[in-house]
């Protein structure tokens, strides 16, 4: 059923994701938007300052946010498995359907794998301390060379996650401002 959007163009109304899925989507998005620049900055700062106290605090923040993000993504996956997703919008081309599925599944995988690799890396380093208040549980025994390899993969996959997130955002904006087909409205925050 067509409805007028803010531009006066008729958009197709599409079934929305559940309220829980929409909330988790935007919370996870906020975490990712914080984590990527924080990770890049803390590594650069650590190299430039020989790891001062502020850098240590940035690492603690990154570890805490990453650990929290992992469990938010697990919850998001469980919500998706339990409630499913609305059917694809009828205006999607076959290529858009395949691209959408591929990017969404890749994002889910990376949102799980990147934090787990970070956790594995800090376990093997070992650097599990969070602000001097508590330690995260170790999932690997100490092995610094292994930790360095894990951190290399963690960093590369985090950059890939960022690139896919940008692609996802660009596609959503295309659907909103070019196609006017209601795809972006399906995940728009509640309100």
Coordinates of N, CA, C and O in Angstrom, one line a residue, residues 28 31-33 35-36 69 73 103 106-115 154-168:
X28 N 23.5 -2.1 18.5 CA 24.7 -2.7 18.0 C 25.4 -1.7 17.0 O 26.6 -1.6 17.0
X31 N 27.4 0.7 19.0 CA 28.6 0.1 19.5 C 29.7 0.0 18.4 O 30.8 0.3 18.6
X32 N 29.3 -0.5 17.2 CA 30.2 -0.6 16.1 C 30.8 0.7 15.7 O 32.0 0.9 15.5
X33 N 29.9 1.8 15.7 CA 30.4 3.1 15.3 C 31.4 3.6 16.3 O 32.4 4.3 15.9
X35 N 33.3 1.5 18.4 CA 34.5 0.5 18.5 C 35.5 0.7 17.4 O 36.7 0.6 17.6
X36 N 35.1 0.9 16.1 CA 36.0 0.9 15.0 C 37.0 2.1 15.2 O 38.2 1.9 15.2
X69 N 29.3 -6.0 23.3 CA 28.8 -6.1 22.0 C 28.6 -7.5 21.6 O 27.6 -7.9 21.0
X73 N 25.1 -9.0 20.3 CA 24.9 -9.7 19.0 C 24.3 -11.1 19.2 O 23.5 -11.5 18.4
X103 N 25.3 -9.6 2.4 CA 25.8 -8.6 3.3 C 25.3 -8.8 4.7 O 26.0 -8.7 5.7
X106 N 27.0 -11.8 6.2 CA 28.4 -11.4 6.5 C 28.5 -10.5 7.7 O 29.4 -10.7 8.5
X107 N 27.6 -9.6 7.8 CA 27.6 -8.7 9.0 C 27.4 -9.5 10.3 O 28.1 -9.3 11.3
X108 N 26.4 -10.4 10.2 CA 26.2 -11.2 11.4 C 27.4 -12.1 11.8 O 27.8 -12.1 13.0
X109 N 28.0 -12.7 10.8 CA 29.2 -13.5 11.1 C 30.3 -12.6 11.7 O 30.9 -13.0 12.7
X110 N 30.6 -11.5 11.0 CA 31.7 -10.6 11.5 C 31.4 -10.0 12.9 O 32.3 -9.8 13.7
X111 N 30.1 -9.7 13.1 CA 29.7 -9.2 14.4 C 29.9 -10.2 15.5 O 30.1 -9.8 16.7
X112 N 29.9 -11.4 15.2 CA 30.3 -12.5 16.2 C 31.8 -12.8 16.2 O 32.4 -12.9 17.3
X113 N 32.4 -12.9 15.1 CA 33.8 -13.4 15.0 C 34.7 -12.3 15.5 O 35.7 -12.6 16.2
X114 N 34.5 -11.0 15.1 CA 35.5 -10.0 15.5 C 35.6 -9.9 17.0 O 36.7 -9.9 17.5
X115 N 34.5 -9.8 17.8 CA 34.7 -9.7 19.2 C 35.3 -11.0 19.8 O 36.0 -10.9 20.8
X154 N 42.0 -10.0 13.8 CA 40.9 -9.2 14.4 C 40.8 -7.8 13.8 O 39.7 -7.4 13.4
X155 N 42.0 -7.2 13.6 CA 42.0 -5.8 13.0 C 41.5 -5.8 11.6 O 40.8 -5.0 11.1
X156 N 42.0 -6.8 10.8 CA 41.6 -6.9 9.4 C 40.1 -7.1 9.2 O 39.4 -6.5 8.4
X157 N 39.6 -8.0 10.0 CA 38.1 -8.3 10.0 C 37.3 -7.2 10.5 O 36.2 -6.9 10.0
X158 N 37.8 -6.4 11.5 CA 37.1 -5.3 12.0 C 37.0 -4.2 10.8 O 36.0 -3.6 10.7
X159 N 38.1 -4.0 10.1 CA 38.0 -3.1 8.9 C 37.0 -3.6 7.9 O 36.3 -2.8 7.3
X160 N 37.0 -4.9 7.6 CA 36.0 -5.5 6.7 C 34.6 -5.2 7.2 O 33.7 -4.9 6.4
X161 N 34.4 -5.4 8.5 CA 33.1 -5.1 9.1 C 32.7 -3.7 8.9 O 31.6 -3.4 8.5
X162 N 33.7 -2.8 9.1 CA 33.4 -1.4 8.9 C 33.0 -1.1 7.4 O 32.1 -0.3 7.1
X163 N 33.7 -1.7 6.5 CA 33.4 -1.5 5.1 C 32.0 -2.1 4.7 O 31.3 -1.4 4.0
X164 N 31.7 -3.2 5.2 CA 30.4 -3.8 5.0 C 29.3 -3.0 5.6 O 28.2 -2.8 5.1
X165 N 29.5 -2.4 6.8 CA 28.6 -1.5 7.5 C 28.3 -0.3 6.6 O 27.2 0.2 6.5
X166 N 29.4 0.3 6.0 CA 29.2 1.4 5.1 C 28.4 1.1 3.9 O 27.6 1.8 3.5
X167 N 28.7 -0.1 3.3 CA 27.9 -0.6 2.2 C 26.4 -0.7 2.6 O 25.5 -0.3 1.8
X168 N 26.2 -1.3 3.7 CA 24.8 -1.5 4.3 C 24.1 -0.1 4.4 O 22.9 0.1 4.0

